[in-house]
JSON list of C-alpha atoms in Angstrom, two decimals:
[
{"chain": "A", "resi": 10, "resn": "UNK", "atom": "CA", "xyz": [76.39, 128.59, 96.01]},
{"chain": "A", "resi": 11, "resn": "UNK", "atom": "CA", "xyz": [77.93, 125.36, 95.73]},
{"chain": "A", "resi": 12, "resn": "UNK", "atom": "CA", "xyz": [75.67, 122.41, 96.96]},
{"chain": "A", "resi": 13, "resn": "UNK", "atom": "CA", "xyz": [75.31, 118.65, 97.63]},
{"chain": "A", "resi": 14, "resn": "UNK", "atom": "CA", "xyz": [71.71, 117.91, 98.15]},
{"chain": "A", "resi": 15, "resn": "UNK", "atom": "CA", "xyz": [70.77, 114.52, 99.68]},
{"chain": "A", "resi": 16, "resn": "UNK", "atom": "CA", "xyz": [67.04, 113.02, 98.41]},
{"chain": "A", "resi": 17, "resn": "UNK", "atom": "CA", "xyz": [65.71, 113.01, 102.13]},
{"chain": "A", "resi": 18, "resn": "UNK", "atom": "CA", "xyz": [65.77, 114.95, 105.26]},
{"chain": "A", "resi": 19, "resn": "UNK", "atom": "CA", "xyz": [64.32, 111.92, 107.63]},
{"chain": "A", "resi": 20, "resn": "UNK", "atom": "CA", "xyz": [63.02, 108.34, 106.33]},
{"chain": "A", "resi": 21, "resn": "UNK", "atom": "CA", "xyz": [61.55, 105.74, 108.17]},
{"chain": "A", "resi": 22, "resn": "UNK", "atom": "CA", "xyz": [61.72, 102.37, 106.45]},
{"chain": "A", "resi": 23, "resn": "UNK", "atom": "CA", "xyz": [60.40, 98.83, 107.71]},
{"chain": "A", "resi": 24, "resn": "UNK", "atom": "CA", "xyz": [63.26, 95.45, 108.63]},
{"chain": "A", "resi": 25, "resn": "UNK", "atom": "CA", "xyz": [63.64, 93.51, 105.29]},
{"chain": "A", "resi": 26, "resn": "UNK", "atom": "CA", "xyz": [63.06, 96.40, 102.65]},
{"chain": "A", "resi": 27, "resn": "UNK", "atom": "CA", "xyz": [65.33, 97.78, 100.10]},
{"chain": "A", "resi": 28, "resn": "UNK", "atom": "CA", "xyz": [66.34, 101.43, 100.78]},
{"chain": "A", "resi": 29, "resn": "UNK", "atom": "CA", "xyz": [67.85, 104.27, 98.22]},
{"chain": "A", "resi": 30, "resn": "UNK", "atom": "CA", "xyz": [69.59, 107.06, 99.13]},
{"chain": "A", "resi": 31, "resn": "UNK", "atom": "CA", "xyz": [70.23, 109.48, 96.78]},
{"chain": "A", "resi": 32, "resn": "UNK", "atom": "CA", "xyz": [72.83, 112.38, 96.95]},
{"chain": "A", "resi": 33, "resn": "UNK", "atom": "CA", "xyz": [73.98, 114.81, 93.96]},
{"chain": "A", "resi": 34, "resn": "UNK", "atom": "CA", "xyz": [76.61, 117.26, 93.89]},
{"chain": "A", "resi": 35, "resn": "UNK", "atom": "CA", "xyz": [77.18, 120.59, 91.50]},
{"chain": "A", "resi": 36, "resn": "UNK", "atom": "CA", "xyz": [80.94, 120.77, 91.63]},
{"chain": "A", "resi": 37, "resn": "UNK", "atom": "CA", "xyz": [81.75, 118.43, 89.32]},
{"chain": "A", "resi": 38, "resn": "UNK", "atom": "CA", "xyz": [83.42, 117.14, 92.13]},
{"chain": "A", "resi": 39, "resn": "UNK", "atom": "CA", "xyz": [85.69, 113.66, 91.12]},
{"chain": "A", "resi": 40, "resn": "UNK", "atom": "CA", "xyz": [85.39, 111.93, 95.04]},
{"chain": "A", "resi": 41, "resn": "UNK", "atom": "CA", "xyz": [81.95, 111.28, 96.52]},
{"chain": "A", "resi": 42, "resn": "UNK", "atom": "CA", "xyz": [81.45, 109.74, 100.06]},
{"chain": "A", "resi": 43, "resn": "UNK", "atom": "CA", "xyz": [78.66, 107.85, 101.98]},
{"chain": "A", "resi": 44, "resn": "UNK", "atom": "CA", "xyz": [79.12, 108.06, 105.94]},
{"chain": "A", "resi": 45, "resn": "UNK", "atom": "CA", "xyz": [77.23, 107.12, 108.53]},
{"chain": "A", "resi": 46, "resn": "UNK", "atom": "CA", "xyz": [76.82, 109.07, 111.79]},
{"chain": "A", "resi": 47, "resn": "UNK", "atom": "CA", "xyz": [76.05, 107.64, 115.28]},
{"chain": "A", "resi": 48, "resn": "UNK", "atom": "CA", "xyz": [76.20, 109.23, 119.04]},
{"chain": "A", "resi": 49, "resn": "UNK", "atom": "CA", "xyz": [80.09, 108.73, 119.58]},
{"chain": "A", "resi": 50, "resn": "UNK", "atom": "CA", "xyz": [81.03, 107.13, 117.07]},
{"chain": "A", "resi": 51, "resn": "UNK", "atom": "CA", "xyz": [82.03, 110.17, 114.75]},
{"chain": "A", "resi": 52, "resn": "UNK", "atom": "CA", "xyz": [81.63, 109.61, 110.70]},
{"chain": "A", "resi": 53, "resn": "UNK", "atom": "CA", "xyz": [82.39, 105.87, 109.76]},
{"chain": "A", "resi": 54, "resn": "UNK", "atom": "CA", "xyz": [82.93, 105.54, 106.09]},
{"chain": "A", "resi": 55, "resn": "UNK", "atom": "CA", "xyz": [80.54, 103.24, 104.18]},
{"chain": "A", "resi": 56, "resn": "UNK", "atom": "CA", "xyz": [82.02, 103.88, 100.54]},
{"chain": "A", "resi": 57, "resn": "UNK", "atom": "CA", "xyz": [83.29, 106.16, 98.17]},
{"chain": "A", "resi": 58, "resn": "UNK", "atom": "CA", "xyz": [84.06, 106.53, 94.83]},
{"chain": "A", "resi": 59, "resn": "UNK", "atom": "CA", "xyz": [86.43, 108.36, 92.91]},
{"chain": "A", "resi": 60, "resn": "UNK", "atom": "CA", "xyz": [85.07, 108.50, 89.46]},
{"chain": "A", "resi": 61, "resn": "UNK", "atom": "CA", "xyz": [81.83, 107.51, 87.62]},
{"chain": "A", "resi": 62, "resn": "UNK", "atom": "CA", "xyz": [81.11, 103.63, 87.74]},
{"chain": "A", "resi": 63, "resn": "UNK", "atom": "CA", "xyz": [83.93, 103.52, 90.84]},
{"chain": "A", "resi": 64, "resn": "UNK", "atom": "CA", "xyz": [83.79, 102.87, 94.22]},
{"chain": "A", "resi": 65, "resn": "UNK", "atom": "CA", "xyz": [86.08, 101.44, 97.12]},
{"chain": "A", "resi": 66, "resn": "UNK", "atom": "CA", "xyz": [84.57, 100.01, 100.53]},
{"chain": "A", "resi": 67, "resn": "UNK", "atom": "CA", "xyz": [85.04, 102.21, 103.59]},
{"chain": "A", "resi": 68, "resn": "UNK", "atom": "CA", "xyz": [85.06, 100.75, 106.90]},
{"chain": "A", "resi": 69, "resn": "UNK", "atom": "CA", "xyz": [81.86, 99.47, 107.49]},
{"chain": "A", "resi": 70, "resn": "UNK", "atom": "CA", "xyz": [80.13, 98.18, 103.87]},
{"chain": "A", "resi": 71, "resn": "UNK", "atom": "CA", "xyz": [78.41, 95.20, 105.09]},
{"chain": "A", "resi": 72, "resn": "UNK", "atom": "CA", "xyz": [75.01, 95.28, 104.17]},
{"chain": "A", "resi": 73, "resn": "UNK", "atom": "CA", "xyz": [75.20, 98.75, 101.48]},
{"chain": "A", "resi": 74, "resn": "UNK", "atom": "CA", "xyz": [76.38, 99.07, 98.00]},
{"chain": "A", "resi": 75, "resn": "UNK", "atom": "CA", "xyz": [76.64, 101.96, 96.08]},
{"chain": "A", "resi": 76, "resn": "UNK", "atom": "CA", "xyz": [75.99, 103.25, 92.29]},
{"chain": "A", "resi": 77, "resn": "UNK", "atom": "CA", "xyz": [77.32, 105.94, 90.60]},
{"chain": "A", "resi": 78, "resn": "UNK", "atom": "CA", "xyz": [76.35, 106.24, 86.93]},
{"chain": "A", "resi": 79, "resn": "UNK", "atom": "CA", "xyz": [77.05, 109.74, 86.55]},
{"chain": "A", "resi": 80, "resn": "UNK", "atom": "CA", "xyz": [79.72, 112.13, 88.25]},
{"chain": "A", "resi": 81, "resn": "UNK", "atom": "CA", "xyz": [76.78, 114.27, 90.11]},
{"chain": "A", "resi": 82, "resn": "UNK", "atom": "CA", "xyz": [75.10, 111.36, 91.46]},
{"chain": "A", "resi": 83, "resn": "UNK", "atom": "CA", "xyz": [76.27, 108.88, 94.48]},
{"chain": "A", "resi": 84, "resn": "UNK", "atom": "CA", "xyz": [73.33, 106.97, 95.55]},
{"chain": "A", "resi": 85, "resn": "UNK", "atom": "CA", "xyz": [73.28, 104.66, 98.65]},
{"chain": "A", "resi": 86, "resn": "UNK", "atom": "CA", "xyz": [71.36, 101.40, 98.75]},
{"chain": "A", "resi": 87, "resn": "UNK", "atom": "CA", "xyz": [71.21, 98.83, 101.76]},
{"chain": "A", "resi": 88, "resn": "UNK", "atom": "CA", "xyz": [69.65, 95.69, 100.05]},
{"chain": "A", "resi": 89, "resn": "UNK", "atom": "CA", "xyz": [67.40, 94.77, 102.83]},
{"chain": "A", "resi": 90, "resn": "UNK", "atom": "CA", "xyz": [67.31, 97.01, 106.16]},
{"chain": "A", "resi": 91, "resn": "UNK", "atom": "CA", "xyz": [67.74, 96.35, 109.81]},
{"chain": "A", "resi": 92, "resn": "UNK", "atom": "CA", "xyz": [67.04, 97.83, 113.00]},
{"chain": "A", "resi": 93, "resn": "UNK", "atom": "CA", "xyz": [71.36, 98.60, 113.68]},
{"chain": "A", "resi": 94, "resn": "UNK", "atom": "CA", "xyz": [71.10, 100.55, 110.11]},
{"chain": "A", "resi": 95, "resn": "UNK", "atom": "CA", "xyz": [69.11, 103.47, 112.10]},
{"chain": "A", "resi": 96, "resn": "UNK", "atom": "CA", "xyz": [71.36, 105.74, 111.76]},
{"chain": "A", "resi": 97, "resn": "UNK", "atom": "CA", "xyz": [71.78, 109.39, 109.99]},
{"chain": "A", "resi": 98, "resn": "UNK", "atom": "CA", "xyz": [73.05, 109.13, 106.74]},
{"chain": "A", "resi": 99, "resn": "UNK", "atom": "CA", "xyz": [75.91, 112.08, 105.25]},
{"chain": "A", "resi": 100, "resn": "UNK", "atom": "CA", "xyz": [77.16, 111.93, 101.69]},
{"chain": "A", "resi": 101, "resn": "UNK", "atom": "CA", "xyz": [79.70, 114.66, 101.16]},
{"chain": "A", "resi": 102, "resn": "UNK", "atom": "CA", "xyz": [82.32, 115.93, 97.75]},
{"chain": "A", "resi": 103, "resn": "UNK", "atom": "CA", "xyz": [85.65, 116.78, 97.08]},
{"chain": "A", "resi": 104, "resn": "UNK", "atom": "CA", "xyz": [88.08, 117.47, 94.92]},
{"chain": "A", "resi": 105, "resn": "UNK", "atom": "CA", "xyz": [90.30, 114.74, 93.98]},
{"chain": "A", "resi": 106, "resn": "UNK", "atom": "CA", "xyz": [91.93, 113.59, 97.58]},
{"chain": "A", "resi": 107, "resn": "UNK", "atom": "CA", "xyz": [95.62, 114.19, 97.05]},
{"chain": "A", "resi": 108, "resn": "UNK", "atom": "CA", "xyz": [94.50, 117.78, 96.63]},
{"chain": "A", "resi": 109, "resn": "UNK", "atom": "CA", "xyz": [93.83, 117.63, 100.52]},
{"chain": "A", "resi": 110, "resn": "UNK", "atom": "CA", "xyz": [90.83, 119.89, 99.92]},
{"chain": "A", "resi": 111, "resn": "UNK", "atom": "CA", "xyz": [87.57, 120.41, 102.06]},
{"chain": "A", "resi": 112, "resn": "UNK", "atom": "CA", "xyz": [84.92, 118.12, 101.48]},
{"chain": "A", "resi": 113, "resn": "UNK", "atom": "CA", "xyz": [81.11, 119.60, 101.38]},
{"chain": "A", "resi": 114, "resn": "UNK", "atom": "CA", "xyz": [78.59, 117.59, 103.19]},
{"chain": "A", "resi": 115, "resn": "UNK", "atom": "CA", "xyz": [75.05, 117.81, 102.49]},
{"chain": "A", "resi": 116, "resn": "UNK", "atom": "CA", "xyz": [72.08, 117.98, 105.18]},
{"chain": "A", "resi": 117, "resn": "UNK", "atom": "CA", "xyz": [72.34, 114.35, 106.32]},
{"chain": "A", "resi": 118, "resn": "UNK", "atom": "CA", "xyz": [68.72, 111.75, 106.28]},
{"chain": "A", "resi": 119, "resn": "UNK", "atom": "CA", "xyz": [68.23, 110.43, 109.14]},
{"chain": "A", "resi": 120, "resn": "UNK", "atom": "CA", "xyz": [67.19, 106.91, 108.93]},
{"chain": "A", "resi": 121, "resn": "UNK", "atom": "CA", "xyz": [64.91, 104.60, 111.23]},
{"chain": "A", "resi": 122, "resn": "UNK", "atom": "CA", "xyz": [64.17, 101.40, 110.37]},
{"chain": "A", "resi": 123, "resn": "UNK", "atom": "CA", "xyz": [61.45, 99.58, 111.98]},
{"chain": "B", "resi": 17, "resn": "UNK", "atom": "CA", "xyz": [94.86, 101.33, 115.26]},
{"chain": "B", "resi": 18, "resn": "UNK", "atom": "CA", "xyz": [95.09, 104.51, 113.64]},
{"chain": "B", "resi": 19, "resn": "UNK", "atom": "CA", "xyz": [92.89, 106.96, 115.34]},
{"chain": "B", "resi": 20, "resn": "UNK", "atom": "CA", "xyz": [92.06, 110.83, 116.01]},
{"chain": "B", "resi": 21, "resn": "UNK", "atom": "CA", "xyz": [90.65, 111.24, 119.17]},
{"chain": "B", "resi": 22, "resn": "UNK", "atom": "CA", "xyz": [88.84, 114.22, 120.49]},
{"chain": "B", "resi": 23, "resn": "UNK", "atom": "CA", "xyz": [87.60, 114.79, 124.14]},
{"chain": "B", "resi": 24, "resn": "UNK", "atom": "CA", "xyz": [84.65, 113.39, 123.97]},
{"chain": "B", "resi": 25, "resn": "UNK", "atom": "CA", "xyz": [83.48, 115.45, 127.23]},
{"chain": "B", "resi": 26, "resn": "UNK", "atom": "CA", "xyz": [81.56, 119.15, 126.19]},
{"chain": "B", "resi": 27, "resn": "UNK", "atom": "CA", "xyz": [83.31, 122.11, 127.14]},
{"chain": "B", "resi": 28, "resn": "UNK", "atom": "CA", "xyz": [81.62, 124.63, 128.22]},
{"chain": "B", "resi": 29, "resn": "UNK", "atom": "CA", "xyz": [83.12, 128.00, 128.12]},
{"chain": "B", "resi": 30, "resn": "UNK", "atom": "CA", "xyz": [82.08, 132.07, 128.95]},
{"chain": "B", "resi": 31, "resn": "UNK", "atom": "CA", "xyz": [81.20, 133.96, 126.04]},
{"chain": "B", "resi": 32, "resn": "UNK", "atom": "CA", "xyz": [84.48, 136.46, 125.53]},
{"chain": "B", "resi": 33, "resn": "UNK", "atom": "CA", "xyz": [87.15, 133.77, 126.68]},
{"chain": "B", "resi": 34, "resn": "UNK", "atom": "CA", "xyz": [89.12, 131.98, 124.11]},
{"chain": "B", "resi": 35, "resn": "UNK", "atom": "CA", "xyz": [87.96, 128.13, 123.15]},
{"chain": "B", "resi": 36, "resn": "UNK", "atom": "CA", "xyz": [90.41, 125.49, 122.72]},
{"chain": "B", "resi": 37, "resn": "UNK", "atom": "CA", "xyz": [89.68, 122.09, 121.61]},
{"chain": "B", "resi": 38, "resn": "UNK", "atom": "CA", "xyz": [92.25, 119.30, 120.90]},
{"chain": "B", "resi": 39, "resn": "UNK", "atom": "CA", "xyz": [92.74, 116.69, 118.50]},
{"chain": "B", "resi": 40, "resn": "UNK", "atom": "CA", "xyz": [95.82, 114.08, 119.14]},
{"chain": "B", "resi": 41, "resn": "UNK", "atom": "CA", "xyz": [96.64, 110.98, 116.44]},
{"chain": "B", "resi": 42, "resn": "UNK", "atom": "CA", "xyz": [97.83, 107.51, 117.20]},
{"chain": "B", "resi": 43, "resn": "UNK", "atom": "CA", "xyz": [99.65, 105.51, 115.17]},
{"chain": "B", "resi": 44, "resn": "UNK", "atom": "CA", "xyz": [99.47, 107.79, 112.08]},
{"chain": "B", "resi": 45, "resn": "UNK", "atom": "CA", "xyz": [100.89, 110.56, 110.76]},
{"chain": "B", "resi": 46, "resn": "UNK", "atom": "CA", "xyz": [98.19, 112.32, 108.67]},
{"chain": "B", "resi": 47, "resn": "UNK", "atom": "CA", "xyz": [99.42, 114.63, 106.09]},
{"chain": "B", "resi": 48, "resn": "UNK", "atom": "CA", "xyz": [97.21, 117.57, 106.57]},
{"chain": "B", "resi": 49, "resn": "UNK", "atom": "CA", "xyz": [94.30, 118.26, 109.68]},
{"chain": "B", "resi": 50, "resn": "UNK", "atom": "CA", "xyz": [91.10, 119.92, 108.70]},
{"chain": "B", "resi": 51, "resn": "UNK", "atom": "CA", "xyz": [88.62, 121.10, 111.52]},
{"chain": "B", "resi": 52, "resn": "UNK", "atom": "CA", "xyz": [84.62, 120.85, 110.89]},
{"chain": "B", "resi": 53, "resn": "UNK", "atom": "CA", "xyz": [81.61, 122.59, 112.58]},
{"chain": "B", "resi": 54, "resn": "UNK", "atom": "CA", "xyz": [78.62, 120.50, 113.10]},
{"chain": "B", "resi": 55, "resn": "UNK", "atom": "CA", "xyz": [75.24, 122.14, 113.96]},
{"chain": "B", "resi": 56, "resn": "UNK", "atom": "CA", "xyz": [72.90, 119.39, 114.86]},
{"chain": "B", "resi": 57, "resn": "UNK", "atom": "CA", "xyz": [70.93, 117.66, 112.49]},
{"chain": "B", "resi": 58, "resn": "UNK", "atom": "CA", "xyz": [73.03, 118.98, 109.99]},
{"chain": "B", "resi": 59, "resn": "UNK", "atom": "CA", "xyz": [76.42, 118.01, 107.96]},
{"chain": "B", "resi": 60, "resn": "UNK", "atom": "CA", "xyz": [79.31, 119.34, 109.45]},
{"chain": "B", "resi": 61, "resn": "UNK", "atom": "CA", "xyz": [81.01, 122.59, 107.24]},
{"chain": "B", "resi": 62, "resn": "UNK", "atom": "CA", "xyz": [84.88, 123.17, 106.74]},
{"chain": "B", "resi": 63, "resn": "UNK", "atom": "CA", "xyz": [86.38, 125.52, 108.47]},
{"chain": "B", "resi": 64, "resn": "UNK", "atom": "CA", "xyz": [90.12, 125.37, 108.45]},
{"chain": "B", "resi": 65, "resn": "UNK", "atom": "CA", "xyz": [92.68, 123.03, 107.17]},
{"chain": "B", "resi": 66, "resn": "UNK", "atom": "CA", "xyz": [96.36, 122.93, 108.33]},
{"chain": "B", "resi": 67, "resn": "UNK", "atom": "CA", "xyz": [99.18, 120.97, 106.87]},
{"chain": "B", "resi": 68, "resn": "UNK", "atom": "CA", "xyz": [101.86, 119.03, 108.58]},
{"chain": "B", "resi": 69, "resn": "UNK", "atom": "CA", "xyz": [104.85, 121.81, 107.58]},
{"chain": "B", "resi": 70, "resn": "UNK", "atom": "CA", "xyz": [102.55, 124.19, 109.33]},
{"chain": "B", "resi": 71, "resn": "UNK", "atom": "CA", "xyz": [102.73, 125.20, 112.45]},
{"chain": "B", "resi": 72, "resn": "UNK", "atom": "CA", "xyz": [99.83, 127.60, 112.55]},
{"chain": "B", "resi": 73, "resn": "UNK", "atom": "CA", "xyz": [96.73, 128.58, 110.49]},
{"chain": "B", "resi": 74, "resn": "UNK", "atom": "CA", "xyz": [93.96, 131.39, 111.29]},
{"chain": "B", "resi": 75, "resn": "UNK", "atom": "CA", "xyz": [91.11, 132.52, 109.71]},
{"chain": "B", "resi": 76, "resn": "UNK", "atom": "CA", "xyz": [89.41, 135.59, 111.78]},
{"chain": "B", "resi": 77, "resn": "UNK", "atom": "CA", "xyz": [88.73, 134.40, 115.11]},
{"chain": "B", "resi": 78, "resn": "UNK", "atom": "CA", "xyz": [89.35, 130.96, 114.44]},
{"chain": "B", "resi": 79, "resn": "UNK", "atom": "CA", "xyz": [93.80, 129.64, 114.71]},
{"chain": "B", "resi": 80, "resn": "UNK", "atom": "CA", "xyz": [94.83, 125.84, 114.54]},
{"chain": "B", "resi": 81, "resn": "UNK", "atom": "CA", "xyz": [98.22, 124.81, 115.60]},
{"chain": "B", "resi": 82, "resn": "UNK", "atom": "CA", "xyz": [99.72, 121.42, 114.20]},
{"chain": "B", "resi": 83, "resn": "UNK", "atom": "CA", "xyz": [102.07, 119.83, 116.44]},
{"chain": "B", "resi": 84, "resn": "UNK", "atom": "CA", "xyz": [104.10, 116.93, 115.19]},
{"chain": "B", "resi": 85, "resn": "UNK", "atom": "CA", "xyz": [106.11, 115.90, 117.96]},
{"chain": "B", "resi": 86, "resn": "UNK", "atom": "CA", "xyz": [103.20, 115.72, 120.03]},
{"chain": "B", "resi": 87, "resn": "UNK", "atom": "CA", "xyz": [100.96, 114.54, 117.77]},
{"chain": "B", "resi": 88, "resn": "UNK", "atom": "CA", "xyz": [98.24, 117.22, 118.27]},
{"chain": "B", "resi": 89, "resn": "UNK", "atom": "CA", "xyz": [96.25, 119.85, 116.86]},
{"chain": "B", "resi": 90, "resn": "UNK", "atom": "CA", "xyz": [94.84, 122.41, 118.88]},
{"chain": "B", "resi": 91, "resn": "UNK", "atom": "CA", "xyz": [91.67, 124.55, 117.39]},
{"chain": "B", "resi": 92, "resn": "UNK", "atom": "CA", "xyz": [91.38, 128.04, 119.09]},
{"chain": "B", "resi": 93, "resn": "UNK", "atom": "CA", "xyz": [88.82, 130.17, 118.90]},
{"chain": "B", "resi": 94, "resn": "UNK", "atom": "CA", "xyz": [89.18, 134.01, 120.14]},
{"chain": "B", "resi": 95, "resn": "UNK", "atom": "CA", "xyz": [86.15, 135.87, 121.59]},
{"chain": "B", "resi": 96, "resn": "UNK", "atom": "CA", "xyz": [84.03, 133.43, 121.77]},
{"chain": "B", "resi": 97, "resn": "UNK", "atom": "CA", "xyz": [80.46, 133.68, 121.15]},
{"chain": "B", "resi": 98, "resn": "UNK", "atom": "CA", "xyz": [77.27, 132.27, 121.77]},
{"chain": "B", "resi": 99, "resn": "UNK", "atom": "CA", "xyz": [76.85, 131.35, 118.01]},
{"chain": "B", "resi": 100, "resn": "UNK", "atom": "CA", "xyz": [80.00, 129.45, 118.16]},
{"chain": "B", "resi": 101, "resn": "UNK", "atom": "CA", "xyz": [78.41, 126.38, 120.31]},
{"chain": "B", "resi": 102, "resn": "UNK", "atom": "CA", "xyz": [78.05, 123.43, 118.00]},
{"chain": "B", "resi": 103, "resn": "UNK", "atom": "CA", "xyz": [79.90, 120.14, 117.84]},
{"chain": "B", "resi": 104, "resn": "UNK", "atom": "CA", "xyz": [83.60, 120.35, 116.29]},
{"chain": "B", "resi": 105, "resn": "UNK", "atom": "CA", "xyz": [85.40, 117.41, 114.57]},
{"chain": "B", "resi": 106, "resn": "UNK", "atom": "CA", "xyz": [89.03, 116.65, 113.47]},
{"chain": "B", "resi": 107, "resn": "UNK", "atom": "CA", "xyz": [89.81, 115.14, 110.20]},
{"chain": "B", "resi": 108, "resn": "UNK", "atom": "CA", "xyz": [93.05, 113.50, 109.46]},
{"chain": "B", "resi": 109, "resn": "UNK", "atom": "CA", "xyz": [94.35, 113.15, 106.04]},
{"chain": "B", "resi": 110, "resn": "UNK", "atom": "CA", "xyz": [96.99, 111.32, 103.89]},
{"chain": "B", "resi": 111, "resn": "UNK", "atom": "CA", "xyz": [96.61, 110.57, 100.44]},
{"chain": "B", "resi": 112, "resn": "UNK", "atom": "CA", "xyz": [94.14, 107.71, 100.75]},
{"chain": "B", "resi": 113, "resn": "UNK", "atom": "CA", "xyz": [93.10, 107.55, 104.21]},
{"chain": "B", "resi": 114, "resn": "UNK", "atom": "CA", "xyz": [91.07, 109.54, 106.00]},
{"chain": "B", "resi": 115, "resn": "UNK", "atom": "CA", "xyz": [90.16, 109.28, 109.40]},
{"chain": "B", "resi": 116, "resn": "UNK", "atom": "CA", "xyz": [87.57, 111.40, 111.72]},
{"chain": "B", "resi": 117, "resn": "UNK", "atom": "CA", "xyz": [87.40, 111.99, 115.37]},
{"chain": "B", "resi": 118, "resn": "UNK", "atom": "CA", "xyz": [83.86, 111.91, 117.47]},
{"chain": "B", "resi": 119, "resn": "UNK", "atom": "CA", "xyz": [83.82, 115.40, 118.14]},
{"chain": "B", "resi": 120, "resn": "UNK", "atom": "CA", "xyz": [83.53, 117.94, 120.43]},
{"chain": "B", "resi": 121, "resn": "UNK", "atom": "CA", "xyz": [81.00, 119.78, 121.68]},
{"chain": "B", "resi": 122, "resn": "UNK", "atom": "CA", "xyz": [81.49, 123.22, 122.72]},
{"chain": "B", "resi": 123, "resn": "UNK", "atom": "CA", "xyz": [78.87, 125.24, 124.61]},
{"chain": "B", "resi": 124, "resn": "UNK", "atom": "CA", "xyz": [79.77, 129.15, 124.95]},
{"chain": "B", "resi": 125, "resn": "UNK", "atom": "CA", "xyz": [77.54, 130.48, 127.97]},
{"chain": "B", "resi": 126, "resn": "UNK", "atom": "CA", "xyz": [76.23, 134.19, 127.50]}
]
């Protein structure tokens, strides 16, 4: 059963400290993705990358970066957390995008910060 | 701006009668539509994806239409059941943009 497993169902992290969210995939997918999910807002892209040590701003990077060291592993970080970063959290796969090809989300972590 | 939007309303519908939710797209011409389910708390799960030389797609109970000239995708959904209530959202794709609707949530009444 194919999987992308995020580090963290819920978190709850204080204003000012340095958050890591971790997401790894057993595809050997090539495109990874960080969203963020808010009432009515739908999925806003934060980053993604499309190959190890890659990554491209979404819409909405301020305040996150992103590593990816290895192809299985995508891993969030906001540098110092704020209240409007409460949000939930969805990394998700796919296959290379011209492909057009489903991506596969994992469970989502919702975050509050404090 | 490029956007999908979805009605952001919640339809409710009779379990047995056929669900239809729409997507339209603004200033864009995505290459292929996919349609999501979303359970809550949980990431959403592919369910069908249509391209834009398709007119129709269906997978059992589920058929998506991909209109062009309007600019709209319509997601059906045949004998509809109470299992089926969850949030669904439109993706729009071209080779390196994609963009989401909000969703809509659909609530099948026993």
């Amino acid at each position: 059963d194919v999987k992308v497993t995020q580090s963290s169902r819920y978190l709850v992290k204080r204003t000012g400290e340095k958050v890591f969210l971790e997401c790894v995939q057993d595809m050997d997918h090539e495109n990874m993705f960080w969203y963020r999910q808010d009432p009515g807002l739908g999925l806003r892209l934060i980053y993604f990358s499309y190959d190890v040590k890659m990554k491209e701003k979404g819409d909405i990077p301020e305040g996150y970066s992103v590593s990816r060291e290895k192809k299985e592993r995508f891993s969030l970080i906001l540098e110092s957390a704020s209240t409007n970063q409460t949000s939930m959290y969805l990394c998700a796969s796919s296959l290379p995008t011209g492909m057009n090809t489903e991506a596969f989300f994992g469970q989502g972590t919702r975050l509050t910060v404090v | 701006s490029q956007k999908i939007e979805q009605n952001s309303e919640a339809l409710n519908i009779q379990e047995g009668k056929t669900a239809t939710l729409t997507c339209n797209y603004t200033n864009y011409s995505p290459a292929y539509l996919q349609w999501y389910r979303q359970d809550p708390g949980r990431g959403p799960v592919f369910l069908l994806l249509i391209r834009e030389n398709e007119k129709e797609k269906r997978k059992e109970r589920l058929k998506v239409t991909f209109d062009t000239t309007l600019k709209q995708s319509l997601f059906h959904i045949t004998a509809s059941q109470p299992a089926d209530s969850a949030t669904y959202l439109c993706l729009g794709g071209s080779n390196y943009q994609l963009i989401w609707g909000a969703g809509t949530k659909l609530i099948i009444k026993p």
